[in-house]
Coordinates of C-alpha atoms in Angstrom, one line a residue:
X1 CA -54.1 2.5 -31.7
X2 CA -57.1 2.8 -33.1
X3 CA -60.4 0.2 -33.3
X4 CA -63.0 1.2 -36.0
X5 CA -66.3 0.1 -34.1
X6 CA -69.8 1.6 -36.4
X7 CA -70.9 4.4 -39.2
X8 CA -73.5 6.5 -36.8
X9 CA -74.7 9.1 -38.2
X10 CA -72.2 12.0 -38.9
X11 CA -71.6 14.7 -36.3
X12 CA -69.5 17.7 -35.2
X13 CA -68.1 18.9 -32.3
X14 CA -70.6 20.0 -29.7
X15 CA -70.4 23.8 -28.3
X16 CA -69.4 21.9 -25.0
X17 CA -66.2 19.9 -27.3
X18 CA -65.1 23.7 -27.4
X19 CA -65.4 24.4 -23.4
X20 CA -63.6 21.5 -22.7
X21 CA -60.7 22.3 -25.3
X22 CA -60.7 26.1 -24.1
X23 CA -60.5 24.3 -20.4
X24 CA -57.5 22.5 -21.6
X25 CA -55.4 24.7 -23.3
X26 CA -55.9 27.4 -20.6
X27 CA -54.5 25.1 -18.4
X28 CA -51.9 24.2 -21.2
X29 CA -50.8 28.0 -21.1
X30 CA -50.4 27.7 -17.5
X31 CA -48.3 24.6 -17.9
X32 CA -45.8 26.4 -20.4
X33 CA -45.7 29.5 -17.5
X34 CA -44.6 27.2 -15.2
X35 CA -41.7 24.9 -17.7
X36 CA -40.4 28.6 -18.2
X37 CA -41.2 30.3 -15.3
X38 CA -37.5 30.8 -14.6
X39 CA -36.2 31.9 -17.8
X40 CA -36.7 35.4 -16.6
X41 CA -35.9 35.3 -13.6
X42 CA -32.9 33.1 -13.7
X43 CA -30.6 35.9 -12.1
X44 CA -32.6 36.5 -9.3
X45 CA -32.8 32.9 -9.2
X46 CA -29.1 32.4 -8.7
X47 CA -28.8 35.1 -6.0
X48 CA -31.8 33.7 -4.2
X49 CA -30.2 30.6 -3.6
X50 CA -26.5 31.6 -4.0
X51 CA -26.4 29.3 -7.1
X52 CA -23.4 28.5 -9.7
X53 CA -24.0 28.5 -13.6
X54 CA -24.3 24.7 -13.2
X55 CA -26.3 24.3 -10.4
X56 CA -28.9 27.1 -12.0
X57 CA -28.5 24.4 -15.2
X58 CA -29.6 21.5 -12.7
X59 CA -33.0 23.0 -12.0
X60 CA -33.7 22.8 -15.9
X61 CA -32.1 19.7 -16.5
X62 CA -34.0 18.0 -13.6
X63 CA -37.2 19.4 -14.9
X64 CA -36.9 18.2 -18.8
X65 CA -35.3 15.1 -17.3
X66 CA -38.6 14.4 -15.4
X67 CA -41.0 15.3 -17.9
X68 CA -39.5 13.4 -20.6
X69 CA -38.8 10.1 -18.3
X70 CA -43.0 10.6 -17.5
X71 CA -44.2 10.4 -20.8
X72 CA -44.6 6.7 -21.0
X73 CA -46.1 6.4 -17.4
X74 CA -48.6 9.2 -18.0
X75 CA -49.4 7.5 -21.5
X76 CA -50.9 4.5 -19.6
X77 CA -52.5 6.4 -17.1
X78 CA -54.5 8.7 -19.5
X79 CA -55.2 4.9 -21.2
X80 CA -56.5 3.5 -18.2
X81 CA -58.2 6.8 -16.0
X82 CA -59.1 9.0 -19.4
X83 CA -57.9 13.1 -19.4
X84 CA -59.7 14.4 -16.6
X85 CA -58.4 12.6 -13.1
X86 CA -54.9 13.2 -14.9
X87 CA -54.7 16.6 -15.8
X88 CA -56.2 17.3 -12.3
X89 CA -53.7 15.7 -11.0
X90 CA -50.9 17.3 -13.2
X91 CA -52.4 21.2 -12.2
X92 CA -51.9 19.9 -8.5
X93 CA -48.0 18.9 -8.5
X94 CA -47.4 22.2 -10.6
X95 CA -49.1 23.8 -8.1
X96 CA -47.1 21.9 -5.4
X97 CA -44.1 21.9 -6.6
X98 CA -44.1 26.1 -7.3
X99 CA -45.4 26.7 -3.7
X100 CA -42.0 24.3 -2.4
X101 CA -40.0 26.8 -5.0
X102 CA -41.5 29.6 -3.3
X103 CA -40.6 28.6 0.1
X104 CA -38.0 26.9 -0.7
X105 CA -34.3 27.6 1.7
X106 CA -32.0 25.3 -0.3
X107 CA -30.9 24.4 -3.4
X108 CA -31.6 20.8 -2.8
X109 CA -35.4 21.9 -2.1
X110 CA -35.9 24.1 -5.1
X111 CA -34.2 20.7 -7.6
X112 CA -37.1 19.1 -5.8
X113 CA -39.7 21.7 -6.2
X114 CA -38.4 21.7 -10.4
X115 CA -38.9 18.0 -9.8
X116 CA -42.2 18.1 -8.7
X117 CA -43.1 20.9 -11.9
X118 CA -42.1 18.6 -14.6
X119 CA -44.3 15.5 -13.4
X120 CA -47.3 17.9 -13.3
X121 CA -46.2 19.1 -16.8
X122 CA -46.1 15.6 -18.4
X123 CA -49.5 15.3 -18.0
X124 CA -51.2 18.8 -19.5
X125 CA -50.1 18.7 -23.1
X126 CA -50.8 14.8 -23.6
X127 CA -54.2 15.4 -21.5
X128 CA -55.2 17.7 -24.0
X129 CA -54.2 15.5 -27.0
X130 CA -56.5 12.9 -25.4
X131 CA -59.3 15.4 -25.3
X132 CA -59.2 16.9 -29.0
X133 CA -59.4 12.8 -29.8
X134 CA -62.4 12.1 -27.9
X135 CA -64.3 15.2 -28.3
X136 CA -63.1 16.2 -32.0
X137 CA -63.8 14.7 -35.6
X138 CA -60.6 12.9 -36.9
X139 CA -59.8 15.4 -39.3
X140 CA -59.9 18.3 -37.5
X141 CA -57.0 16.4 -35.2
X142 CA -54.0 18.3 -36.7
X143 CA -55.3 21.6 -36.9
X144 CA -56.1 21.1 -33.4
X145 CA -52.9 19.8 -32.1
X146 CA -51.0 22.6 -34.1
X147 CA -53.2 25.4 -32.9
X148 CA -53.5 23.8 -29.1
X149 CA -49.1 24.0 -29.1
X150 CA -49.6 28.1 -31.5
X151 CA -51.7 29.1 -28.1
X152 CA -49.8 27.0 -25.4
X153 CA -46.8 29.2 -26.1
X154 CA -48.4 32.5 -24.9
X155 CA -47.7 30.8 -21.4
X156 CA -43.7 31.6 -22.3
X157 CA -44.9 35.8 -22.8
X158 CA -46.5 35.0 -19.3
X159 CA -43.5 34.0 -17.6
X160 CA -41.4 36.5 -19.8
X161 CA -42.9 40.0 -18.9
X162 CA -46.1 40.0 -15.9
X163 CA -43.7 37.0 -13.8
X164 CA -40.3 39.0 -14.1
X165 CA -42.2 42.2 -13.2
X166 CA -44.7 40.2 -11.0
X167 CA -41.5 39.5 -9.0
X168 CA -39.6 43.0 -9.2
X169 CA -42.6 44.5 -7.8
X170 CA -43.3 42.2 -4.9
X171 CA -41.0 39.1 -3.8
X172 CA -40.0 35.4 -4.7
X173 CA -42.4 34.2 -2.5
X174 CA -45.4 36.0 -3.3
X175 CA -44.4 35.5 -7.2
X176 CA -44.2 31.7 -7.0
X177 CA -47.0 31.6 -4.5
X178 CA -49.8 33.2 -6.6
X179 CA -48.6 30.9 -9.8
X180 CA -49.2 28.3 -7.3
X181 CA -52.5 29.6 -6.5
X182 CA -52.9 29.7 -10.1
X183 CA -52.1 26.1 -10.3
X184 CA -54.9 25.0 -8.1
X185 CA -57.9 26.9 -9.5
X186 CA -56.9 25.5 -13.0
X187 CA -57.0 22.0 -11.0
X188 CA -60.3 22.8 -9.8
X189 CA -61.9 23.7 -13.2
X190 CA -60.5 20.9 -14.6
X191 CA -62.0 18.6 -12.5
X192 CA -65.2 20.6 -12.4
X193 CA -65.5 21.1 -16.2
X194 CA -63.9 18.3 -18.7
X195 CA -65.4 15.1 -19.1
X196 CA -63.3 12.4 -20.8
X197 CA -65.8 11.5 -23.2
X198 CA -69.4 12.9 -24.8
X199 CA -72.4 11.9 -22.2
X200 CA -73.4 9.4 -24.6
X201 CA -70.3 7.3 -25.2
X202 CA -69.3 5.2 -22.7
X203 CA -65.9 4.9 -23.7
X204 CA -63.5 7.4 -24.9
X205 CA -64.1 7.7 -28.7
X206 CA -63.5 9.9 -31.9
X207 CA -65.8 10.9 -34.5
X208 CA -65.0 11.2 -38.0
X209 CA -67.5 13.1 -39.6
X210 CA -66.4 12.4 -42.9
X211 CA -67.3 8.9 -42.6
X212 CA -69.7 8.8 -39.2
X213 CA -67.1 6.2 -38.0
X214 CA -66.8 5.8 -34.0
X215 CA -62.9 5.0 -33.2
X216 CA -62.5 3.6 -29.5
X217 CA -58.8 6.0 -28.2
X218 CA -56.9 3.8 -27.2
X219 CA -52.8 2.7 -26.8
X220 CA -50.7 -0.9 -25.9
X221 CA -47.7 -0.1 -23.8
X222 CA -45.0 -1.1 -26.4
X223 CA -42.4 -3.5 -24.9
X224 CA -38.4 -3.4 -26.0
X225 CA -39.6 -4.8 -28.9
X226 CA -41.4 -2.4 -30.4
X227 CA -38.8 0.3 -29.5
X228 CA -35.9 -1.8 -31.3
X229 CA -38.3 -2.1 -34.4
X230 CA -39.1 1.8 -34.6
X231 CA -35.5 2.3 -34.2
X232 CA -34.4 0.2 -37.0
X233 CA -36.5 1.6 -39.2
X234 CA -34.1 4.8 -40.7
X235 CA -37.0 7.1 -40.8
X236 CA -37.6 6.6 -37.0
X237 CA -34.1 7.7 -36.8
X238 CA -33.7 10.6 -39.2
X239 CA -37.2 11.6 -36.8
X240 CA -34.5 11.6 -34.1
X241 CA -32.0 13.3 -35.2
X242 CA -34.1 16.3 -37.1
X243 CA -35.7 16.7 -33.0
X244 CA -32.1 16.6 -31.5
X245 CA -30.5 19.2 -33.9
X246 CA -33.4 22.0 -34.4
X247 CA -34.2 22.4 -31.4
X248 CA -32.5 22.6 -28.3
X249 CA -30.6 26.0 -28.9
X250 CA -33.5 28.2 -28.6
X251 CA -35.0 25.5 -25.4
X252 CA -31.8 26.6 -23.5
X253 CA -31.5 29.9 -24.3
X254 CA -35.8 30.7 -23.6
X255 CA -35.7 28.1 -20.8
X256 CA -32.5 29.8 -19.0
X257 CA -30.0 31.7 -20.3
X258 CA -31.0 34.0 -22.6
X259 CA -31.9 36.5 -20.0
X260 CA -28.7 36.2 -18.6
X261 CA -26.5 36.8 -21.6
X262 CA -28.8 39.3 -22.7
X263 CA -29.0 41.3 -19.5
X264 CA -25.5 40.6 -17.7
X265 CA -23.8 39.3 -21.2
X266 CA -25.0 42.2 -24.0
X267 CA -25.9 44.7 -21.4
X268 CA -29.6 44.9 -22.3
X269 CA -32.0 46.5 -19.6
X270 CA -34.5 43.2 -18.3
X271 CA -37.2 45.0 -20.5
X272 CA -35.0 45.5 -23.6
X273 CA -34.1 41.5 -23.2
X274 CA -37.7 40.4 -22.2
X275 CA -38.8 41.9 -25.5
X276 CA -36.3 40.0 -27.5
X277 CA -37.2 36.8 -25.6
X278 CA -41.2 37.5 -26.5
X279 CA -40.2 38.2 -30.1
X280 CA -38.4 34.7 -30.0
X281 CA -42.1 33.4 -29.0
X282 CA -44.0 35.0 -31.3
X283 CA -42.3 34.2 -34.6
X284 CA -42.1 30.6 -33.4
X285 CA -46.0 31.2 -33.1
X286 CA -46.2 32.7 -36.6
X287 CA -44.0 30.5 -38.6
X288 CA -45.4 27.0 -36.9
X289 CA -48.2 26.9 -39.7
X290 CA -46.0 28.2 -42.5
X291 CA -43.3 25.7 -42.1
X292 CA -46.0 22.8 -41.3
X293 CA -47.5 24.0 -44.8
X294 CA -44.1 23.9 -46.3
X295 CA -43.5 20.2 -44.9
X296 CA -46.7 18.8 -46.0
X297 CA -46.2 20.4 -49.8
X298 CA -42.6 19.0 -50.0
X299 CA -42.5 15.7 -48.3
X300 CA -39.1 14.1 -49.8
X301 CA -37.4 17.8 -49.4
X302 CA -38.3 18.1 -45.9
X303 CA -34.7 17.7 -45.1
X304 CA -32.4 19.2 -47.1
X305 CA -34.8 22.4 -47.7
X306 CA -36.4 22.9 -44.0
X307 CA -34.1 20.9 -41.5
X308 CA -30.8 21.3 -42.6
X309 CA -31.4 25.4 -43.4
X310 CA -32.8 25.7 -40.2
X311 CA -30.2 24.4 -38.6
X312 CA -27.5 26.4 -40.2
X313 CA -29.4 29.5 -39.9
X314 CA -29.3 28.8 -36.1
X315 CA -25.6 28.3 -36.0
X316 CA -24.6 30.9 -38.4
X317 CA -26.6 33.9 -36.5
X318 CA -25.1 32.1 -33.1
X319 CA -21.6 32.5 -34.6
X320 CA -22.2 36.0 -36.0
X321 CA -23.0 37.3 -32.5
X322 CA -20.1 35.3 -30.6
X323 CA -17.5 36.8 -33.3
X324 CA -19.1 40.2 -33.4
X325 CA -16.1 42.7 -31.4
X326 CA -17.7 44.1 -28.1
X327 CA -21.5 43.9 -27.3
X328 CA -23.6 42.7 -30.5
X329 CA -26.0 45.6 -31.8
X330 CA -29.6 45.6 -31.5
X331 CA -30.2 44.3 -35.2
X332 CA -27.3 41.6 -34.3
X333 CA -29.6 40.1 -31.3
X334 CA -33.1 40.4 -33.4
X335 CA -31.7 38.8 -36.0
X336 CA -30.5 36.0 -33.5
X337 CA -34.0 35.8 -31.8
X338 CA -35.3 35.1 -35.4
X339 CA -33.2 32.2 -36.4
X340 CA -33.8 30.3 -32.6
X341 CA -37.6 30.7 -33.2
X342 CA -37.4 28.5 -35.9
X343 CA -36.1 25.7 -34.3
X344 CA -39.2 25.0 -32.9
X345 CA -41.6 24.6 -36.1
X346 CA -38.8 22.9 -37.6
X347 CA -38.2 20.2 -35.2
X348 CA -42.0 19.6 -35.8
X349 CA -41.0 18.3 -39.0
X350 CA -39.8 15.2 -36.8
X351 CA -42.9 14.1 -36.0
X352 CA -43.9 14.0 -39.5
X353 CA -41.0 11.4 -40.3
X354 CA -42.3 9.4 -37.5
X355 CA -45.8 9.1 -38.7
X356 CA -44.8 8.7 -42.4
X357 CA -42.4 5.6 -42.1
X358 CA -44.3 3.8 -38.9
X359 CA -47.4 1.7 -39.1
X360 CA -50.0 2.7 -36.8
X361 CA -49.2 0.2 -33.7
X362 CA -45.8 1.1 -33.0
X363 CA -46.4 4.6 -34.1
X364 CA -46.4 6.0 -30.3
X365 CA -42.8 4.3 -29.4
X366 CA -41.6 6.4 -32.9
X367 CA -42.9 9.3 -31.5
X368 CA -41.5 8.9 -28.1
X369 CA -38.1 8.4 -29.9
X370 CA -38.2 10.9 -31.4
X371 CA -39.5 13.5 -28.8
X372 CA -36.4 11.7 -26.5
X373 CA -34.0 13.3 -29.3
X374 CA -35.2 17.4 -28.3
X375 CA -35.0 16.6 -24.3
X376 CA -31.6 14.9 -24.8
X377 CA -29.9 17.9 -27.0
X378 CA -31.3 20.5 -24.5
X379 CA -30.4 18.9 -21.6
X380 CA -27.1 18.6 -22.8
X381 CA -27.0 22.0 -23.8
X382 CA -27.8 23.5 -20.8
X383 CA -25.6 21.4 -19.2
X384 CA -22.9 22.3 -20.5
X385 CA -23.1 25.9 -21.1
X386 CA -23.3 26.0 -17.2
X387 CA -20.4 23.6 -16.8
X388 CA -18.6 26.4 -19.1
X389 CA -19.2 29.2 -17.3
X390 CA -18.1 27.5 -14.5
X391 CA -14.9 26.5 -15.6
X392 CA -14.0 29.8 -16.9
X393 CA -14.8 31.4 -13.4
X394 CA -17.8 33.1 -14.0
X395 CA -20.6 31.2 -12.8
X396 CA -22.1 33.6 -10.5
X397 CA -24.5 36.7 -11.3
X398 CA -21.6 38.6 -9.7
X399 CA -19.2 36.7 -12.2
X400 CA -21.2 36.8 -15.2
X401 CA -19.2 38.5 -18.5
X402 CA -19.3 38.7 -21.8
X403 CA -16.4 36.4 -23.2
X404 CA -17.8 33.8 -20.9
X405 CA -20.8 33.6 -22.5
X406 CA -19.2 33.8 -25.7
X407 CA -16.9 30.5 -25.1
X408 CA -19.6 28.7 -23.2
X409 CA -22.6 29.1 -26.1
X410 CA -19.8 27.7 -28.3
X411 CA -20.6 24.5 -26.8
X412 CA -23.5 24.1 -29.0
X413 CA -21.7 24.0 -32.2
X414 CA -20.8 20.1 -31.7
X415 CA -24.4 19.3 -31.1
X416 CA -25.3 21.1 -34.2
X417 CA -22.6 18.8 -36.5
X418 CA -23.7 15.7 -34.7
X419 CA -27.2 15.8 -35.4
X420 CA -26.7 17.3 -39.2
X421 CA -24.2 14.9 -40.0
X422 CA -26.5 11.9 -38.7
X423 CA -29.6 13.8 -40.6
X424 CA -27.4 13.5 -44.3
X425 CA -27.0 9.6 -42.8
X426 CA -30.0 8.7 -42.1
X427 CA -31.9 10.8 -44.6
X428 CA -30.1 8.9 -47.6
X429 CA -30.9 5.2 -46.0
X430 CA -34.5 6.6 -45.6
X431 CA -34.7 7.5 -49.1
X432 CA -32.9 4.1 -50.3
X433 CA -35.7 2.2 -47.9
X434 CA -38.4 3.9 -50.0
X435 CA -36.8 3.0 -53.0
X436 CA -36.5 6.8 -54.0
X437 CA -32.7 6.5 -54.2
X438 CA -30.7 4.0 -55.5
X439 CA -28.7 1.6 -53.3
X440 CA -24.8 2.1 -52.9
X441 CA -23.0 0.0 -55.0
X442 CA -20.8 -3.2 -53.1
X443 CA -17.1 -1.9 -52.4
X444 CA -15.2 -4.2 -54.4
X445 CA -12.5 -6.0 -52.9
X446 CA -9.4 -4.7 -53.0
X447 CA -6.9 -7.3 -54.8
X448 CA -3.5 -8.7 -53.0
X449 CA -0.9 -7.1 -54.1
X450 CA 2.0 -9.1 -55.6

């Protein structure tokens, strides 16, 4: 929430505002190389520590499960310490927790080590958020936020092509030793270069330099309370829903096991399926402002004309690949790339619904909703396209075949109706709340028969 406190002056960002956000989003970068660092290197992965399909799932699922469960708790800390002790802090578990990977003897060691990754991950992206509110004008704050999460997903090319080769060339210890190393100069600069808030402020605040109003940053912890009245509000949940459905196919296949399908499934070389995993990036980088552009122009449409498509575009190049006879052609798999990138900008959508139909003080419980729908569908995704594999006996890198993928990314298809058919739902009681639709009509009683 937000406290309007004078009209100072108006003034823009300082050349220091952009050191600090360059500071940040470098270290934002390295954040998203370490979330992904094993989506190319999940085979090697698996015969490191002798690992089944589920059990590889497990060190994703752990991950997600931590970052998501430490977005509250890092929320109050940033409130309480500002960016800068936090982040630090953050770069250091990474940086722990990939050195305990890269030593790591057991499986139960590396689930700790993926563990320790997701609590120092919780705290870069919000950190940096926190920053661009302190250091930057109001109205700059969503071209900020939206190019801060375009340039965060380079870190996904990083742990795509120099990690996998990084790691051919040398060893898994060296590999998840120097990200470590990584991990620990980023902590330094962090400490050493941002500042939570301009020299002359003494609390964190945000300039709008349309107005020369100072804002105090701040949030309240919401209680159950607040979570029950964002949830009962239909936009909150049609906010939920879009996050769950768009999503979490291309999360599971980036985060894990794309490379494996592409390389052991489709017969790709590791290059040939690396490239199709950076393309996956890079369109999601490309058509983040397009579809953000397309959302704000359409605001009642966002639905039916960006949701629901994306969505179906998703399952329908899915589908086309698991019915195609034999290995999918090249044009078959680009194609599929494509429609997962843009699950990503889509489920950005989300966060619109969330603003739009919550007032300002509950507005981070809608938001935390609604980010809970994406971790829930991915987790569950990865889940059980590992628990698949499994059961069909091919669970191993040894094991790994092509109709077992097929019937184990099948899994997704139930996710995919679940979340569209509670989008239609709670998209027409959103639209009735706004008085844009009409109400349904009462059901008459039926009469007694004679």
């Amino acid at each position: 929430m937000v406290q309007s406190l004078s009209r100072p002056r108006a003034t823009g960002p300082g050349a220091y505002a952009w050191v600090i956000w360059t500071v940040g989003v470098a270290g934002y970068v390295l954040a998203i190389t370490n979330r992904s660092s094993l989506s190319a290197v999940g085979v090697d992965a698996a015969a490191r520590f002798d690992a089944d399909a589920a059990t590889l799932s497990l060190f994703a699922v752990v991950q997600l499960a931590v970052y998501g469960g430490m977005q509250i708790p890092i929320g109050v800390l940033l409130d309480r310490y500002g960016a800068r002790p936090i982040m630090t802090v953050g770069m250091l578990l990474m940086a722990v927790g990939q050195l305990t990977m890269a030593l790591s003897p057991s499986v139960g060691v590396a689930i700790i080590a993926r563990m320790l990754l997701g609590a120092g991950d919780a705290a870069i992206f919000p950190g940096v958020l926190r920053l661009i509110a302190t250091w930057f004008p109001a109205q700059r704050g969503p071209l900020m936020v939206q190019f801060t999460g375009i340039v965060g997903q380079a870190g996904q090319l990083v742990a795509l092509i120099p990690l996998a080769a990084l790691l051919h060339a040398t060893s898994w210890t060296i590999t998840f030793g120097s990200i470590a190393g990584l991990g620990v100069l980023f902590a330094i600069l962090v400490f050493l270069l941002i500042r939570n808030h301009p020299a002359d402020r003494e609390e964190d605040v945000s300039v709008d330099t349309d107005t020369g109003a100072i804002r105090v940053v701040t949030s309240a912890v919401d209680t159950g309370v607040g979570i029950r009245a964002a949830w009962a509000h239909p936009g909150t949940r049609l906010a939920f829903w879009s996050h769950f459905a768009t999503p979490f196919a291309g999360t599971a296949f980036v985060l894990l096991w794309g490379m494996p399908f592409l390389t052991a499934g489709e017969g790709l070389s590791t290059a040939g399926a690396a490239s199709l995993m950076s393309l996956y990036v890079v369109v999601g980088m490309v058509l983040g402002p397009i579809i953000g552009e397309l959302s704000r122009r359409i605001p009642h449409l966002r639905s039916r004309a960006l949701v629901l498509p994306t969505v179906a575009v998703q399952a329908v190049a899915w589908l086309a690949v698991i019915a195609y006879p034999g290995p999918a052609p090249l044009w078959l798999l680009i194609a599929l790339a494509v429609a997962l990138a843009t699950g990503g900008p889509a489920s950005m959508i989300a966060f619109d619904h969330a603003r739009t139909h919550n007032p300002s003080h509950r507005l981070s419980t809608a938001t935390g909703v609604t980010n809970a729908g994406g971790f829930l569908a991915a987790l569950v995704a990865i889940l059980l396209i590992g628990l698949a594999l499994d059961l069909q006996g091919a669970g191993t890198p040894t094991t790994y075949n092509l109709d077992a993928f097929r019937l184990a990314f099948l899994t997704q298809v139930p996710l995919w109706v679940l979340g569209s058919t509670f989008i239609v739902i709670e998209r027409r009681r959103t639209r009735i709340r706004m008085g844009i639709d009409p109400p349904r009509p009462p059901r008459r009683p039926r009469r007694p028969r004679r």
